[in-house]
Amino acid sequence: MLHEGAFTRLAELIRDRKDDHNGLHRLMLELMFEMARIQKLKGDDLAMIDDTFVLDLFKMIEQLSDDAEDPFHYPIIRVLLVLNEQYMCFANEPSSPEGFLTPMTNRVLKLLSLHGPLYRTFGENLILLLNRETSLGPQLLILKLLYLLFTTTATFEYFYTNDLHVLVDVIVRNLLDLDSSCSSPDKDSGGDDADGQTALRHTYLRVLCPLLKNTQLAREGNHYKREEVRRTLYLLIHRSSAHFAPVDATVVRLALRIKQIDWLHEEGDEQEDDLDRKLAEVAPTETLLAQKLLGMSVTVGGESSLSVHEVSSKMTKVKPSVPAPRRKRTKNANGEHMEASSVNHGSLEVPVLIQSHVSGERSPFADDSEEV
């Protein structure tokens, strides 16, 4: 459908028929979301999404702000989230050697930077959806947009302070609810799900840092649940190393980064000293860094899972075969075969190894099955 120009046509229908029946408009939005979710859009298709298209979506959310349970909210928000994901994919794409690749403007972030106070309902719904969502994919989409909002100067104060309080509660709860066993790299089962949960935990911590550092929560008097946040970071470190499981180095590094925020930091804090020790334990050594630079970081591929005794037990010892001595057979005057002994009771005679074929005698190198 993408190669046939379906996305471009769908964007035109959504723009031109936004005043039609809500049910049809909602179906078109859901179709756009699925098309942009399962594949990367082409630059020409994404260029069809202009400022007017995105602004219309923000305006529709504001018009429906009186009913938070309206099912029309969710398809619009999901389209904005997946468009932001597409813009992030293009932003991380390496530039061509010729340098002709033009940067793609993230219109979702751009319009929130310019007109954020007019469309705060979108931000409120983001926090509401994050509080209710349990699936991995939608949570990651929401967290990625939140990270951009908290790391862009123009959108540091896009959210209301009360909404930020709710967001801190949601992040702390979800961090503690995530399965702690997912942080162990030696998991035996549920690999895909465990990898997803680990990535989700890391993303929550990456969003929490600019949230506490760059927003209104960093102001004097707005330090919301300071001790609860510090206790959560401490629990994350010690739960990740419970039952002698390897410590998640990323969790330790991100937790230490959050605790370095001015209003969370304490001089002579024993918890921070403990974090430093944990980080030193999981920090890569010079030897490991050298192996990675030389492409020698894959150690499992060069190791055998069998012991020497297991290998030797599978081997069958075979004695070297020695060919049996062959006796030359000759014919007597009557044409009967006679075996010539290698030892003559009289004197030793040197056999003639090469004889002329004219004599009609059989060559000693011929096969015994052949007869003259």
mmCIF file of C-alpha atoms in Angstrom:
data_model
loop_
_atom_site.group_PDB
_atom_site.id
_atom_site.type_symbol
_atom_site.label_atom_id
_atom_site.label_comp_id
_atom_site.label_asym_id
_atom_site.label_seq_id
_atom_site.Cartn_x
_atom_site.Cartn_y
_atom_site.Cartn_z
ATOM 1 C CA MET A 1 0.000 0.000 0.000
ATOM 2 C CA LEU A 2 2.861 2.345 0.733
ATOM 3 C CA HIS A 3 4.399 1.852 -2.719
ATOM 4 C CA GLU A 4 1.029 2.530 -4.341
ATOM 5 C CA GLY A 5 0.749 5.948 -2.693
ATOM 6 C CA ALA A 6 -1.943 4.899 -0.242
ATOM 7 C CA PHE A 7 -0.508 6.923 2.650
ATOM 8 C CA THR A 8 -0.507 10.135 0.623
ATOM 9 C CA ARG A 9 -4.094 9.581 -0.487
ATOM 10 C CA LEU A 10 -5.144 8.745 3.072
ATOM 11 C CA ALA A 11 -3.602 11.978 4.397
ATOM 12 C CA GLU A 12 -5.554 13.936 1.784
ATOM 13 C CA LEU A 13 -8.828 12.244 2.764
ATOM 14 C CA ILE A 14 -8.274 12.950 6.466
ATOM 15 C CA ARG A 15 -7.503 16.599 5.724
ATOM 16 C CA ASP A 16 -10.387 17.202 3.292
ATOM 17 C CA ARG A 17 -13.117 15.231 5.081
ATOM 18 C CA LYS A 18 -12.444 16.061 8.703
ATOM 19 C CA ASP A 19 -16.026 17.376 9.045
ATOM 20 C CA ASP A 20 -17.594 14.126 7.793
ATOM 21 C CA HIS A 21 -19.003 11.404 9.968
ATOM 22 C CA ASN A 22 -16.802 10.787 13.009
ATOM 23 C CA GLY A 23 -16.895 7.023 12.552
ATOM 24 C CA LEU A 24 -15.405 7.175 9.050
ATOM 25 C CA HIS A 25 -12.846 9.764 10.094
ATOM 26 C CA ARG A 26 -11.818 7.603 13.027
ATOM 27 C CA LEU A 27 -11.338 4.567 10.771
ATOM 28 C CA MET A 28 -9.077 6.566 8.469
ATOM 29 C CA LEU A 29 -7.000 7.708 11.460
ATOM 30 C CA GLU A 30 -6.645 4.136 12.684
ATOM 31 C CA LEU A 31 -5.586 3.026 9.211
ATOM 32 C CA MET A 32 -2.951 5.769 9.084
ATOM 33 C CA PHE A 33 -1.642 4.706 12.469
ATOM 34 C CA GLU A 34 -1.264 1.066 11.390
ATOM 35 C CA MET A 35 0.474 2.024 8.145
ATOM 36 C CA ALA A 36 2.990 4.237 9.956
ATOM 37 C CA ARG A 37 3.483 1.753 12.785
ATOM 38 C CA ILE A 38 4.533 -1.327 10.827
ATOM 39 C CA GLN A 39 6.978 0.304 8.394
ATOM 40 C CA LYS A 40 9.153 3.329 7.881
ATOM 41 C CA LEU A 41 7.536 5.939 5.675
ATOM 42 C CA LYS A 42 9.235 7.434 2.659
ATOM 43 C CA GLY A 43 10.397 11.016 2.851
ATOM 44 C CA ASP A 44 7.938 12.136 0.182
ATOM 45 C CA ASP A 45 5.014 10.579 2.046
ATOM 46 C CA LEU A 46 5.983 12.121 5.372
ATOM 47 C CA ALA A 47 6.420 15.494 3.654
ATOM 48 C CA MET A 48 2.675 15.426 2.937
ATOM 49 C CA ILE A 49 2.095 15.972 6.675
ATOM 50 C CA ASP A 50 2.282 19.754 6.977
ATOM 51 C CA ASP A 51 1.690 22.115 9.898
ATOM 52 C CA THR A 52 -2.001 22.465 9.080
ATOM 53 C CA PHE A 53 -2.552 18.703 9.252
ATOM 54 C CA VAL A 54 -0.942 18.432 12.707
ATOM 55 C CA LEU A 55 -2.673 21.555 14.013
ATOM 56 C CA ASP A 56 -6.061 20.161 12.966
ATOM 57 C CA LEU A 57 -5.372 17.049 15.051
ATOM 58 C CA PHE A 58 -4.452 19.156 18.092
ATOM 59 C CA LYS A 59 -7.611 21.251 17.625
ATOM 60 C CA MET A 60 -9.809 18.161 17.478
ATOM 61 C CA ILE A 61 -8.382 16.989 20.805
ATOM 62 C CA GLU A 62 -9.170 20.380 22.356
ATOM 63 C CA GLN A 63 -12.719 20.263 21.026
ATOM 64 C CA LEU A 64 -13.264 16.873 22.665
ATOM 65 C CA SER A 65 -11.576 17.834 25.928
ATOM 66 C CA ASP A 66 -14.884 17.843 27.846
ATOM 67 C CA ASP A 67 -15.153 14.061 27.548
ATOM 68 C CA ALA A 68 -11.980 12.227 28.580
ATOM 69 C CA GLU A 69 -13.603 8.878 27.850
ATOM 70 C CA ASP A 70 -14.423 9.785 24.249
ATOM 71 C CA PRO A 71 -13.057 6.981 22.029
ATOM 72 C CA PHE A 72 -12.150 9.567 19.401
ATOM 73 C CA HIS A 73 -9.311 10.842 21.589
ATOM 74 C CA TYR A 74 -7.197 7.727 21.323
ATOM 75 C CA PRO A 75 -6.945 7.380 17.495
ATOM 76 C CA ILE A 76 -5.902 11.048 17.159
ATOM 77 C CA ILE A 77 -3.267 10.790 19.880
ATOM 78 C CA ARG A 78 -1.900 7.548 18.440
ATOM 79 C CA VAL A 79 -1.459 9.184 15.022
ATOM 80 C CA LEU A 80 0.484 12.062 16.601
ATOM 81 C CA LEU A 81 2.658 9.592 18.542
ATOM 82 C CA VAL A 82 3.495 7.476 15.513
ATOM 83 C CA LEU A 83 4.252 10.596 13.436
ATOM 84 C CA ASN A 84 6.700 11.665 16.125
ATOM 85 C CA GLU A 85 8.281 8.197 15.922
ATOM 86 C CA GLN A 86 8.678 8.565 12.150
ATOM 87 C CA TYR A 87 10.315 11.981 12.577
ATOM 88 C CA MET A 88 12.733 10.505 15.119
ATOM 89 C CA CYS A 89 13.646 7.716 12.688
ATOM 90 C CA PHE A 90 14.517 10.262 10.010
ATOM 91 C CA ALA A 91 16.486 12.360 12.522
ATOM 92 C CA ASN A 92 18.657 9.346 13.418
ATOM 93 C CA GLU A 93 19.192 8.341 9.786
ATOM 94 C CA PRO A 94 22.841 8.763 8.676
ATOM 95 C CA SER A 95 23.402 11.428 6.080
ATOM 96 C CA SER A 96 24.373 10.443 2.569
ATOM 97 C CA PRO A 97 28.019 10.830 1.439
ATOM 98 C CA GLU A 98 26.971 13.568 -0.980
ATOM 99 C CA GLY A 99 25.252 15.479 1.837
ATOM 100 C CA PHE A 100 22.006 15.944 -0.124
ATOM 101 C CA LEU A 101 19.785 14.569 2.650
ATOM 102 C CA THR A 102 17.648 17.449 3.937
ATOM 103 C CA PRO A 103 16.709 17.265 7.631
ATOM 104 C CA MET A 104 13.081 16.438 8.343
ATOM 105 C CA THR A 105 11.345 18.832 10.743
ATOM 106 C CA ASN A 106 9.487 17.183 13.613
ATOM 107 C CA ARG A 107 6.216 19.054 13.205
ATOM 108 C CA VAL A 108 4.675 17.590 16.349
ATOM 109 C CA LEU A 109 7.471 18.962 18.518
ATOM 110 C CA LYS A 110 7.671 22.190 16.497
ATOM 111 C CA LEU A 111 3.990 23.081 16.962
ATOM 112 C CA LEU A 112 4.037 22.192 20.644
ATOM 113 C CA SER A 113 7.071 24.468 21.034
ATOM 114 C CA LEU A 114 5.284 27.341 19.299
ATOM 115 C CA HIS A 115 1.703 26.849 20.504
ATOM 116 C CA GLY A 116 2.049 24.522 23.488
ATOM 117 C CA PRO A 117 -0.129 26.494 25.949
ATOM 118 C CA LEU A 118 -3.051 26.316 23.503
ATOM 119 C CA TYR A 119 -2.988 22.531 23.341
ATOM 120 C CA ARG A 120 -2.348 21.341 26.883
ATOM 121 C CA THR A 121 -5.171 18.801 26.645
ATOM 122 C CA PHE A 122 -2.921 16.656 24.472
ATOM 123 C CA GLY A 123 -0.328 16.540 27.254
ATOM 124 C CA GLU A 124 -2.939 15.694 29.865
ATOM 125 C CA ASN A 125 -4.151 12.799 27.730
ATOM 126 C CA LEU A 126 -0.583 11.550 27.287
ATOM 127 C CA ILE A 127 -0.202 11.171 31.049
ATOM 128 C CA LEU A 128 -3.650 9.612 31.303
ATOM 129 C CA LEU A 129 -2.815 7.012 28.636
ATOM 130 C CA LEU A 130 0.574 6.243 30.191
ATOM 131 C CA ASN A 131 -1.163 5.628 33.505
ATOM 132 C CA ARG A 132 -3.581 3.143 31.916
ATOM 133 C CA GLU A 133 -1.379 1.514 29.265
ATOM 134 C CA THR A 134 0.101 -1.915 29.874
ATOM 135 C CA SER A 135 1.425 -2.804 26.409
ATOM 136 C CA LEU A 136 5.082 -2.250 25.624
ATOM 137 C CA GLY A 137 4.764 -0.464 22.276
ATOM 138 C CA PRO A 138 2.365 2.335 23.273
ATOM 139 C CA GLN A 139 4.336 3.053 26.444
ATOM 140 C CA LEU A 140 7.552 3.476 24.459
ATOM 141 C CA LEU A 141 5.838 5.804 21.970
ATOM 142 C CA ILE A 142 4.562 8.019 24.787
ATOM 143 C CA LEU A 143 7.883 8.034 26.644
ATOM 144 C CA LYS A 144 9.831 9.028 23.536
ATOM 145 C CA LEU A 145 7.659 12.096 23.013
ATOM 146 C CA LEU A 146 7.877 12.971 26.712
ATOM 147 C CA TYR A 147 11.662 12.767 26.522
ATOM 148 C CA LEU A 148 11.709 15.236 23.620
ATOM 149 C CA LEU A 149 9.387 17.607 25.493
ATOM 150 C CA PHE A 150 11.550 17.551 28.644
ATOM 151 C CA THR A 151 14.812 18.033 26.724
ATOM 152 C CA THR A 152 13.590 20.893 24.496
ATOM 153 C CA THR A 153 13.903 24.322 26.097
ATOM 154 C CA ALA A 154 10.680 25.670 24.593
ATOM 155 C CA THR A 155 8.606 22.839 26.080
ATOM 156 C CA PHE A 156 10.179 22.549 29.552
ATOM 157 C CA GLU A 157 6.987 23.942 31.127
ATOM 158 C CA TYR A 158 4.440 22.588 28.663
ATOM 159 C CA PHE A 159 2.706 20.562 31.395
ATOM 160 C CA TYR A 160 0.898 21.903 34.426
ATOM 161 C CA THR A 161 2.648 21.317 37.742
ATOM 162 C CA ASN A 162 -0.138 19.038 38.981
ATOM 163 C CA ASP A 163 0.182 16.956 35.827
ATOM 164 C CA LEU A 164 3.901 16.612 36.508
ATOM 165 C CA HIS A 165 3.119 15.307 39.987
ATOM 166 C CA VAL A 166 0.871 12.661 38.488
ATOM 167 C CA LEU A 167 3.557 11.760 35.951
ATOM 168 C CA VAL A 168 6.183 11.281 38.678
ATOM 169 C CA ASP A 169 3.787 8.967 40.544
ATOM 170 C CA VAL A 170 3.129 6.953 37.386
ATOM 171 C CA ILE A 171 6.825 6.567 36.539
ATOM 172 C CA VAL A 172 7.796 5.552 40.084
ATOM 173 C CA ARG A 173 4.992 3.004 40.242
ATOM 174 C CA ASN A 174 5.800 1.494 36.836
ATOM 175 C CA LEU A 175 9.507 1.282 37.634
ATOM 176 C CA LEU A 176 8.786 -0.702 40.779
ATOM 177 C CA ASP A 177 6.168 -2.879 39.067
ATOM 178 C CA LEU A 178 8.478 -3.980 36.264
ATOM 179 C CA ASP A 179 9.875 -7.476 36.747
ATOM 180 C CA SER A 180 13.278 -7.120 38.384
ATOM 181 C CA SER A 181 14.469 -10.383 36.812
ATOM 182 C CA CYS A 182 14.330 -8.678 33.423
ATOM 183 C CA SER A 183 17.417 -6.685 34.296
ATOM 184 C CA SER A 184 19.559 -9.816 34.377
ATOM 185 C CA PRO A 185 21.380 -10.476 31.106
ATOM 186 C CA ASP A 186 21.485 -14.220 31.853
ATOM 187 C CA LYS A 187 17.757 -14.821 31.490
ATOM 188 C CA ASP A 188 16.878 -18.241 30.153
ATOM 189 C CA SER A 189 13.279 -17.849 29.031
ATOM 190 C CA GLY A 190 11.054 -15.173 27.627
ATOM 191 C CA GLY A 191 13.908 -13.472 25.831
ATOM 192 C CA ASP A 192 11.874 -11.070 23.703
ATOM 193 C CA ASP A 193 9.580 -10.042 26.541
ATOM 194 C CA ALA A 194 12.485 -9.654 28.964
ATOM 195 C CA ASP A 195 14.422 -7.503 26.489
ATOM 196 C CA GLY A 196 11.360 -5.310 26.017
ATOM 197 C CA GLN A 197 10.849 -4.884 29.752
ATOM 198 C CA THR A 198 14.510 -4.003 30.213
ATOM 199 C CA ALA A 199 14.311 -1.377 27.457
ATOM 200 C CA LEU A 200 11.137 -0.006 29.036
ATOM 201 C CA ARG A 201 12.815 0.335 32.423
ATOM 202 C CA HIS A 202 15.771 2.159 30.878
ATOM 203 C CA THR A 203 13.414 4.496 28.990
ATOM 204 C CA TYR A 204 11.484 5.357 32.146
ATOM 205 C CA LEU A 205 14.741 6.295 33.868
ATOM 206 C CA ARG A 206 15.871 8.366 30.882
ATOM 207 C CA VAL A 207 12.595 10.321 30.970
ATOM 208 C CA LEU A 208 12.678 10.744 34.756
ATOM 209 C CA CYS A 209 16.032 12.545 34.698
ATOM 210 C CA PRO A 210 15.053 15.589 32.534
ATOM 211 C CA LEU A 211 11.595 15.588 34.138
ATOM 212 C CA LEU A 212 13.115 16.241 37.564
ATOM 213 C CA LYS A 213 15.891 18.487 36.257
ATOM 214 C CA ASN A 214 14.342 20.786 33.623
ATOM 215 C CA THR A 215 10.694 21.310 34.600
ATOM 216 C CA GLN A 216 8.943 23.263 37.355
ATOM 217 C CA LEU A 217 9.832 20.461 39.777
ATOM 218 C CA ALA A 218 13.403 21.777 39.925
ATOM 219 C CA ARG A 219 12.241 25.100 41.420
ATOM 220 C CA GLU A 220 12.546 25.783 45.112
ATOM 221 C CA GLY A 221 9.415 24.617 46.889
ATOM 222 C CA ASN A 222 8.289 22.277 44.053
ATOM 223 C CA HIS A 223 10.507 19.324 44.968
ATOM 224 C CA TYR A 224 7.833 16.675 44.724
ATOM 225 C CA LYS A 225 8.337 13.443 46.734
ATOM 226 C CA ARG A 226 12.074 13.836 47.054
ATOM 227 C CA GLU A 227 12.599 10.991 49.508
ATOM 228 C CA GLU A 228 10.310 8.639 47.581
ATOM 229 C CA VAL A 229 12.315 9.200 44.404
ATOM 230 C CA ARG A 230 15.617 8.606 46.213
ATOM 231 C CA ARG A 231 14.260 5.431 47.814
ATOM 232 C CA THR A 232 13.028 4.174 44.438
ATOM 233 C CA LEU A 233 16.462 4.608 42.886
ATOM 234 C CA TYR A 234 18.035 2.745 45.799
ATOM 235 C CA LEU A 235 15.566 -0.131 45.432
ATOM 236 C CA LEU A 236 16.178 -0.376 41.687
ATOM 237 C CA ILE A 237 19.899 -0.851 42.226
ATOM 238 C CA HIS A 238 19.556 -3.495 44.918
ATOM 239 C CA ARG A 239 16.686 -5.368 43.280
ATOM 240 C CA SER A 240 18.666 -5.640 40.061
ATOM 241 C CA SER A 241 21.440 -7.475 41.916
ATOM 242 C CA ALA A 242 19.247 -9.687 44.101
ATOM 243 C CA HIS A 243 19.828 -13.455 44.255
ATOM 244 C CA PHE A 244 23.393 -12.995 42.973
ATOM 245 C CA ALA A 245 22.128 -11.859 39.566
ATOM 246 C CA PRO A 246 24.472 -9.609 37.554
ATOM 247 C CA VAL A 247 23.973 -5.907 38.151
ATOM 248 C CA ASP A 248 22.403 -3.992 35.259
ATOM 249 C CA ALA A 249 25.078 -1.437 34.426
ATOM 250 C CA THR A 250 22.637 0.810 32.570
ATOM 251 C CA VAL A 251 20.275 1.004 35.548
ATOM 252 C CA VAL A 252 23.167 1.894 37.853
ATOM 253 C CA ARG A 253 24.467 4.577 35.502
ATOM 254 C CA LEU A 254 21.026 6.148 34.948
ATOM 255 C CA ALA A 255 20.173 6.060 38.652
ATOM 256 C CA LEU A 256 23.465 7.745 39.501
ATOM 257 C CA ARG A 257 22.774 10.419 36.883
ATOM 258 C CA ILE A 258 19.373 11.158 38.443
ATOM 259 C CA LYS A 259 20.809 11.351 41.954
ATOM 260 C CA GLN A 260 23.280 13.996 40.762
ATOM 261 C CA ILE A 261 20.377 16.452 40.230
ATOM 262 C CA ASP A 262 20.849 19.394 42.564
ATOM 263 C CA TRP A 263 17.714 18.983 44.687
ATOM 264 C CA LEU A 264 18.199 15.207 44.981
ATOM 265 C CA HIS A 265 21.917 15.262 45.734
ATOM 266 C CA GLU A 266 23.250 15.085 49.300
ATOM 267 C CA GLU A 267 26.855 15.472 50.366
ATOM 268 C CA GLY A 268 28.238 12.409 52.104
ATOM 269 C CA ASP A 269 25.258 10.288 51.117
ATOM 270 C CA GLU A 270 25.932 6.621 51.805
ATOM 271 C CA GLN A 271 23.506 5.607 49.069
ATOM 272 C CA GLU A 272 25.519 7.510 46.471
ATOM 273 C CA ASP A 273 28.711 5.901 47.730
ATOM 274 C CA ASP A 274 27.014 2.539 47.300
ATOM 275 C CA LEU A 275 26.036 3.530 43.743
ATOM 276 C CA ASP A 276 29.642 4.445 42.999
ATOM 277 C CA ARG A 277 30.790 1.026 44.180
ATOM 278 C CA LYS A 278 28.145 -0.716 42.099
ATOM 279 C CA LEU A 279 29.118 1.305 39.046
ATOM 280 C CA ALA A 280 32.790 0.480 39.552
ATOM 281 C CA GLU A 281 31.919 -3.225 39.675
ATOM 282 C CA VAL A 282 30.144 -3.185 36.322
ATOM 283 C CA ALA A 283 32.388 -0.638 34.586
ATOM 284 C CA PRO A 284 34.195 -2.147 31.575
ATOM 285 C CA THR A 285 37.905 -2.778 32.067
ATOM 286 C CA GLU A 286 40.622 -1.664 29.670
ATOM 287 C CA THR A 287 41.006 -5.235 28.448
ATOM 288 C CA LEU A 288 37.287 -5.494 27.653
ATOM 289 C CA LEU A 289 37.331 -2.180 25.812
ATOM 290 C CA ALA A 290 40.324 -3.298 23.763
ATOM 291 C CA GLN A 291 38.577 -6.554 22.869
ATOM 292 C CA LYS A 292 35.489 -4.668 21.712
ATOM 293 C CA LEU A 293 37.573 -2.349 19.554
ATOM 294 C CA LEU A 294 39.302 -5.342 17.981
ATOM 295 C CA GLY A 295 36.018 -7.175 17.396
ATOM 296 C CA MET A 296 36.743 -9.794 20.050
ATOM 297 C CA SER A 297 33.760 -9.139 22.303
ATOM 298 C CA VAL A 298 31.901 -12.297 21.242
ATOM 299 C CA THR A 299 33.448 -14.815 23.594
ATOM 300 C CA VAL A 300 30.776 -17.488 23.444
ATOM 301 C CA GLY A 301 31.427 -18.281 19.802
ATOM 302 C CA GLY A 302 34.988 -19.374 20.504
ATOM 303 C CA GLU A 303 34.184 -21.665 23.388
ATOM 304 C CA SER A 304 33.183 -25.314 23.198
ATOM 305 C CA SER A 305 30.305 -26.655 25.266
ATOM 306 C CA LEU A 306 31.786 -30.180 25.345
ATOM 307 C CA SER A 307 34.544 -31.429 27.601
ATOM 308 C CA VAL A 308 37.529 -33.450 26.468
ATOM 309 C CA HIS A 309 36.119 -36.598 28.067
ATOM 310 C CA GLU A 310 32.800 -36.193 26.225
ATOM 311 C CA VAL A 311 34.576 -35.800 22.924
ATOM 312 C CA SER A 312 36.884 -38.759 23.529
ATOM 313 C CA SER A 313 33.971 -40.986 24.542
ATOM 314 C CA LYS A 314 32.385 -40.420 21.137
ATOM 315 C CA MET A 315 35.536 -41.407 19.269
ATOM 316 C CA THR A 316 36.011 -45.009 18.175
ATOM 317 C CA LYS A 317 39.579 -46.181 18.287
ATOM 318 C CA VAL A 318 40.509 -47.987 15.058
ATOM 319 C CA LYS A 319 43.809 -49.769 14.685
ATOM 320 C CA PRO A 320 45.738 -48.895 11.567
ATOM 321 C CA SER A 321 45.147 -51.506 8.889
ATOM 322 C CA VAL A 322 48.245 -53.305 7.564
ATOM 323 C CA PRO A 323 47.808 -54.936 4.193
ATOM 324 C CA ALA A 324 48.369 -58.692 4.223
ATOM 325 C CA PRO A 325 51.393 -59.966 2.313
ATOM 326 C CA ARG A 326 50.544 -61.034 -1.215
ATOM 327 C CA ARG A 327 51.920 -64.090 -2.907
ATOM 328 C CA LYS A 328 52.675 -64.196 -6.541
ATOM 329 C CA ARG A 329 50.912 -66.936 -8.389
ATOM 330 C CA THR A 330 52.506 -68.484 -11.424
ATOM 331 C CA LYS A 331 51.509 -71.195 -13.839
ATOM 332 C CA ASN A 332 53.330 -74.462 -14.364
ATOM 333 C CA ALA A 333 53.729 -76.298 -17.613
ATOM 334 C CA ASN A 334 50.259 -77.852 -17.269
ATOM 335 C CA GLY A 335 48.649 -74.443 -16.841
ATOM 336 C CA GLU A 336 47.911 -74.918 -13.117
ATOM 337 C CA HIS A 337 48.369 -72.063 -10.647
ATOM 338 C CA MET A 338 51.238 -72.433 -8.216
ATOM 339 C CA GLU A 339 52.141 -70.169 -5.237
ATOM 340 C CA ALA A 340 55.738 -69.151 -5.097
ATOM 341 C CA SER A 341 57.090 -69.034 -1.576
ATOM 342 C CA SER A 342 59.141 -66.042 -0.642
ATOM 343 C CA VAL A 343 61.744 -68.362 0.894
ATOM 344 C CA ASN A 344 63.538 -71.054 -1.061
ATOM 345 C CA HIS A 345 65.050 -73.877 0.879
ATOM 346 C CA GLY A 346 68.078 -73.642 -1.298
ATOM 347 C CA SER A 347 69.585 -70.309 -2.180
ATOM 348 C CA LEU A 348 67.840 -66.983 -2.279
ATOM 349 C CA GLU A 349 66.768 -65.829 -5.680
ATOM 350 C CA VAL A 350 65.959 -62.269 -6.657
ATOM 351 C CA PRO A 351 62.603 -62.233 -8.438
ATOM 352 C CA VAL A 352 62.363 -60.467 -11.713
ATOM 353 C CA LEU A 353 59.987 -57.532 -11.114
ATOM 354 C CA ILE A 354 59.704 -56.305 -14.645
ATOM 355 C CA GLN A 355 59.317 -58.706 -17.482
ATOM 356 C CA SER A 356 58.515 -58.219 -21.062
ATOM 357 C CA HIS A 357 54.868 -58.595 -22.067
ATOM 358 C CA VAL A 358 56.058 -60.510 -25.110
ATOM 359 C CA SER A 359 56.922 -63.490 -22.923
ATOM 360 C CA GLY A 360 53.247 -63.829 -22.073
ATOM 361 C CA GLU A 361 53.869 -64.121 -18.319
ATOM 362 C CA ARG A 362 51.653 -62.245 -15.841
ATOM 363 C CA SER A 363 52.993 -59.045 -14.262
ATOM 364 C CA PRO A 364 53.483 -59.255 -10.487
ATOM 365 C CA PHE A 365 51.706 -55.862 -10.179
ATOM 366 C CA ALA A 366 48.524 -57.110 -11.823
ATOM 367 C CA ASP A 367 45.379 -57.782 -9.811
ATOM 368 C CA ASP A 368 44.910 -61.366 -8.649
ATOM 369 C CA SER A 369 41.414 -61.432 -10.094
ATOM 370 C CA GLU A 370 42.712 -60.964 -13.585
ATOM 371 C CA GLU A 371 43.715 -64.018 -15.474
ATOM 372 C CA VAL A 372 45.853 -64.250 -18.553
#
